[in-house]
Short mmCIF file of N, CA and C in Angstrom, two decimals:
data_model
loop_
_atom_site.label_atom_id
_atom_site.label_comp_id
_atom_site.label_asym_id
_atom_site.label_seq_id
_atom_site.Cartn_x
_atom_site.Cartn_y
_atom_site.Cartn_z
N MET A 168 197.77 134.58 -22.50
CA MET A 168 197.18 135.90 -22.55
C MET A 168 195.66 135.77 -22.54
N PRO A 169 194.98 136.43 -21.62
CA PRO A 169 193.52 136.36 -21.59
C PRO A 169 192.92 137.15 -22.75
N ASN A 170 191.65 136.91 -23.03
CA ASN A 170 190.98 137.68 -24.06
C ASN A 170 191.00 139.15 -23.69
N THR A 171 191.25 139.99 -24.68
CA THR A 171 191.37 141.41 -24.45
C THR A 171 190.39 142.14 -25.34
N PHE A 172 189.63 143.05 -24.76
CA PHE A 172 188.71 143.88 -25.53
C PHE A 172 189.47 145.12 -25.97
N ILE A 173 189.42 145.42 -27.26
CA ILE A 173 190.13 146.58 -27.79
C ILE A 173 189.13 147.45 -28.53
N LYS A 174 189.08 148.69 -28.18
CA LYS A 174 188.24 149.65 -28.88
C LYS A 174 189.11 150.85 -29.15
N GLU A 175 189.54 151.01 -30.41
CA GLU A 175 190.49 152.07 -30.72
C GLU A 175 189.84 153.40 -31.01
N ASP A 176 188.57 153.40 -31.37
CA ASP A 176 187.88 154.65 -31.60
C ASP A 176 186.48 154.55 -31.02
N GLU A 177 185.69 155.55 -31.23
CA GLU A 177 184.35 155.57 -30.65
C GLU A 177 183.28 155.13 -31.63
N ASP A 178 183.64 154.30 -32.60
CA ASP A 178 182.67 153.81 -33.58
C ASP A 178 181.76 152.78 -32.92
N PRO A 179 180.47 153.07 -32.81
CA PRO A 179 179.57 152.13 -32.12
C PRO A 179 179.19 150.91 -32.95
N GLU A 180 179.64 150.85 -34.20
CA GLU A 180 179.23 149.76 -35.08
C GLU A 180 179.99 148.46 -34.85
N TYR A 181 181.15 148.50 -34.21
CA TYR A 181 181.92 147.27 -34.04
C TYR A 181 182.71 147.26 -32.74
N ASP A 182 182.98 146.03 -32.29
CA ASP A 182 183.85 145.77 -31.14
C ASP A 182 184.88 144.74 -31.57
N ILE A 183 186.11 144.89 -31.08
CA ILE A 183 187.21 143.99 -31.42
C ILE A 183 187.68 143.29 -30.15
N PHE A 184 187.79 141.96 -30.24
CA PHE A 184 188.33 141.16 -29.14
C PHE A 184 189.56 140.41 -29.64
N VAL A 185 190.65 140.51 -28.90
CA VAL A 185 191.90 139.86 -29.28
C VAL A 185 192.21 138.80 -28.23
N SER A 186 192.47 137.56 -28.69
CA SER A 186 192.89 136.50 -27.78
C SER A 186 194.31 136.08 -28.16
N THR A 187 194.78 135.03 -27.58
CA THR A 187 196.13 134.56 -27.84
C THR A 187 196.33 134.22 -29.31
N ASP A 188 195.35 133.58 -29.92
CA ASP A 188 195.51 133.08 -31.29
C ASP A 188 194.74 133.84 -32.35
N ASN A 189 193.66 134.52 -31.97
CA ASN A 189 192.85 135.12 -33.02
C ASN A 189 192.24 136.45 -32.63
N VAL A 190 191.54 137.03 -33.60
CA VAL A 190 190.84 138.29 -33.43
C VAL A 190 189.38 138.04 -33.82
N VAL A 191 188.47 138.52 -32.99
CA VAL A 191 187.04 138.40 -33.28
C VAL A 191 186.45 139.81 -33.28
N ILE A 192 185.67 140.09 -34.32
CA ILE A 192 185.04 141.40 -34.45
C ILE A 192 183.53 141.19 -34.55
N TYR A 193 182.80 141.94 -33.74
CA TYR A 193 181.34 141.96 -33.81
C TYR A 193 180.94 143.26 -34.49
N LEU A 194 180.33 143.14 -35.65
CA LEU A 194 180.00 144.29 -36.49
C LEU A 194 178.49 144.39 -36.64
N ASP A 195 177.92 145.51 -36.24
CA ASP A 195 176.48 145.74 -36.29
C ASP A 195 176.13 146.54 -37.55
N LEU A 196 175.50 145.88 -38.51
CA LEU A 196 175.08 146.55 -39.75
C LEU A 196 173.56 146.63 -39.87
N ARG A 197 172.86 146.49 -38.76
CA ARG A 197 171.39 146.49 -38.82
C ARG A 197 170.83 147.80 -39.37
N TRP A 198 171.39 148.90 -39.03
CA TRP A 198 170.85 150.19 -39.45
C TRP A 198 171.17 150.53 -40.91
N LYS A 199 172.03 149.74 -41.57
CA LYS A 199 172.42 150.02 -42.96
C LYS A 199 171.36 149.59 -43.97
N GLU A 200 170.37 148.81 -43.56
CA GLU A 200 169.33 148.31 -44.44
C GLU A 200 169.92 147.65 -45.69
N LEU A 201 170.74 146.65 -45.47
CA LEU A 201 171.42 145.93 -46.54
C LEU A 201 170.77 144.59 -46.79
N GLU A 202 171.01 144.06 -47.97
CA GLU A 202 170.73 142.66 -48.22
C GLU A 202 172.00 141.92 -47.83
N TYR A 203 171.95 141.19 -46.74
CA TYR A 203 173.16 140.62 -46.14
C TYR A 203 173.86 139.61 -47.04
N ASN A 204 173.14 138.99 -47.94
CA ASN A 204 173.79 138.06 -48.87
C ASN A 204 174.59 138.79 -49.94
N ARG A 205 174.44 140.10 -50.03
CA ARG A 205 175.23 140.90 -50.98
C ARG A 205 176.50 141.48 -50.36
N VAL A 206 176.66 141.34 -49.06
CA VAL A 206 177.82 141.90 -48.37
C VAL A 206 179.04 141.03 -48.65
N LYS A 207 180.14 141.69 -49.02
CA LYS A 207 181.41 141.00 -49.28
C LYS A 207 182.44 141.54 -48.28
N ILE A 208 183.17 140.64 -47.64
CA ILE A 208 184.15 141.04 -46.63
C ILE A 208 185.51 140.49 -47.01
N ASN A 209 186.50 141.39 -47.09
CA ASN A 209 187.88 141.04 -47.44
C ASN A 209 188.84 141.70 -46.46
N THR A 210 190.07 141.21 -46.46
CA THR A 210 191.10 141.84 -45.63
C THR A 210 192.45 141.76 -46.33
N ASP A 211 193.30 142.73 -46.02
CA ASP A 211 194.69 142.69 -46.47
C ASP A 211 195.59 142.33 -45.29
N GLY A 212 194.98 142.03 -44.14
CA GLY A 212 195.73 141.68 -42.93
C GLY A 212 195.80 142.83 -41.95
N ASN A 213 195.75 144.06 -42.45
CA ASN A 213 195.79 145.25 -41.59
C ASN A 213 194.43 145.91 -41.44
N LYS A 214 193.60 145.80 -42.47
CA LYS A 214 192.27 146.39 -42.46
C LYS A 214 191.27 145.38 -43.00
N ILE A 215 190.03 145.53 -42.58
CA ILE A 215 188.94 144.72 -43.11
C ILE A 215 188.04 145.65 -43.90
N TYR A 216 187.68 145.21 -45.11
CA TYR A 216 186.86 146.00 -46.02
C TYR A 216 185.52 145.32 -46.19
N ILE A 217 184.45 146.05 -45.90
CA ILE A 217 183.10 145.53 -46.06
C ILE A 217 182.47 146.31 -47.21
N THR A 218 182.04 145.60 -48.25
CA THR A 218 181.47 146.25 -49.43
C THR A 218 180.15 145.61 -49.83
N ASP A 219 179.37 146.37 -50.58
CA ASP A 219 178.15 145.86 -51.21
C ASP A 219 178.60 145.28 -52.54
N SER A 220 178.44 143.97 -52.73
CA SER A 220 179.00 143.30 -53.90
C SER A 220 178.29 143.66 -55.20
N ILE A 221 177.09 144.16 -55.16
CA ILE A 221 176.36 144.51 -56.38
C ILE A 221 176.88 145.81 -56.99
N ASN A 222 177.01 146.85 -56.18
CA ASN A 222 177.44 148.15 -56.72
C ASN A 222 178.83 148.57 -56.26
N ASN A 223 179.58 147.67 -55.64
CA ASN A 223 180.95 147.93 -55.18
C ASN A 223 181.05 149.14 -54.26
N ARG A 224 180.02 149.43 -53.54
CA ARG A 224 180.01 150.54 -52.59
C ARG A 224 180.66 150.09 -51.29
N ILE A 225 181.58 150.90 -50.78
CA ILE A 225 182.22 150.58 -49.50
C ILE A 225 181.25 150.91 -48.38
N ILE A 226 181.00 149.92 -47.54
CA ILE A 226 180.11 150.09 -46.40
C ILE A 226 180.91 150.49 -45.17
N LYS A 227 182.07 149.85 -44.98
CA LYS A 227 182.85 150.08 -43.76
C LYS A 227 184.28 149.61 -43.97
N VAL A 228 185.24 150.32 -43.38
CA VAL A 228 186.63 149.89 -43.32
C VAL A 228 187.02 149.88 -41.84
N ILE A 229 187.54 148.73 -41.39
CA ILE A 229 187.94 148.58 -39.99
C ILE A 229 189.45 148.40 -39.94
N SER A 230 190.13 149.29 -39.25
CA SER A 230 191.57 149.16 -39.02
C SER A 230 191.79 148.21 -37.86
N LEU A 231 192.61 147.21 -38.07
CA LEU A 231 192.86 146.20 -37.05
C LEU A 231 194.03 146.61 -36.14
N PRO A 232 193.96 146.29 -34.86
CA PRO A 232 195.04 146.63 -33.93
C PRO A 232 196.27 145.75 -34.11
N ILE A 233 196.09 144.57 -34.72
CA ILE A 233 197.19 143.66 -35.01
C ILE A 233 196.94 143.04 -36.38
N ARG A 234 197.99 142.48 -36.98
CA ARG A 234 197.84 141.83 -38.30
C ARG A 234 197.22 140.46 -38.17
N ILE A 235 196.33 140.15 -39.13
CA ILE A 235 195.77 138.81 -39.19
C ILE A 235 196.14 138.17 -40.51
N ASP A 236 196.06 136.86 -40.55
CA ASP A 236 196.31 136.10 -41.78
C ASP A 236 195.08 136.25 -42.67
N PRO A 237 195.21 136.89 -43.84
CA PRO A 237 194.06 137.09 -44.72
C PRO A 237 193.37 135.80 -45.15
N LEU A 238 194.10 134.70 -45.19
CA LEU A 238 193.52 133.44 -45.63
C LEU A 238 192.62 132.80 -44.56
N THR A 239 192.68 133.29 -43.33
CA THR A 239 191.90 132.68 -42.25
C THR A 239 190.64 133.47 -41.90
N LEU A 240 190.40 134.58 -42.58
CA LEU A 240 189.23 135.39 -42.26
C LEU A 240 187.95 134.64 -42.59
N THR A 241 187.09 134.49 -41.60
CA THR A 241 185.78 133.89 -41.79
C THR A 241 184.74 134.83 -41.19
N TYR A 242 183.51 134.70 -41.68
CA TYR A 242 182.44 135.51 -41.10
C TYR A 242 181.10 134.84 -41.29
N LYS A 243 180.19 135.21 -40.41
CA LYS A 243 178.81 134.77 -40.49
C LYS A 243 177.95 135.91 -39.96
N HIS A 244 176.67 135.85 -40.24
CA HIS A 244 175.81 136.90 -39.72
C HIS A 244 174.49 136.33 -39.26
N LYS A 245 173.89 137.07 -38.33
CA LYS A 245 172.58 136.72 -37.84
C LYS A 245 171.90 138.02 -37.40
N ASN A 246 170.75 138.28 -37.98
CA ASN A 246 169.97 139.47 -37.64
C ASN A 246 170.76 140.77 -37.76
N GLY A 247 171.61 140.87 -38.77
CA GLY A 247 172.34 142.10 -39.01
C GLY A 247 173.63 142.25 -38.25
N ILE A 248 173.96 141.30 -37.39
CA ILE A 248 175.23 141.32 -36.66
C ILE A 248 176.18 140.34 -37.35
N PHE A 249 177.32 140.84 -37.79
CA PHE A 249 178.34 140.01 -38.42
C PHE A 249 179.38 139.65 -37.38
N ILE A 250 179.81 138.40 -37.39
CA ILE A 250 180.89 137.95 -36.52
C ILE A 250 182.04 137.57 -37.44
N LEU A 251 183.13 138.32 -37.37
CA LEU A 251 184.31 138.09 -38.21
C LEU A 251 185.41 137.53 -37.33
N GLN A 252 186.17 136.59 -37.86
CA GLN A 252 187.23 135.98 -37.09
C GLN A 252 188.42 135.69 -37.99
N GLY A 253 189.62 135.98 -37.48
CA GLY A 253 190.85 135.68 -38.22
C GLY A 253 191.98 135.36 -37.26
N ASN A 254 192.92 134.55 -37.72
CA ASN A 254 194.07 134.17 -36.90
C ASN A 254 195.14 135.27 -36.91
N LYS A 255 195.73 135.48 -35.75
CA LYS A 255 196.80 136.48 -35.63
C LYS A 255 198.05 136.00 -36.36
N LEU A 256 198.79 136.95 -36.91
CA LEU A 256 200.11 136.66 -37.47
C LEU A 256 201.15 137.01 -36.42
N ASN A 257 202.20 136.22 -36.35
CA ASN A 257 203.28 136.52 -35.38
C ASN A 257 204.35 137.33 -36.00
#
């Protein structure tokens, strides 16, 4: 299966790419004026939750088009763009 771009809504803050084995999300938080080292990202496999770890404020919830393994979620950021990646569950 080739890489597939999935955009389920018109939210300009993120793009979702699904490949054979994993899901990659590009999340743009530049306009939120956050301290990026305070951002906490978790998943239950169906949704990804982005919160401010100091005041527990929810920044964003992303509904995933497919389930991912919560233990494989990784992320990094550069200049306000977060790259999240997780392995698909079968």
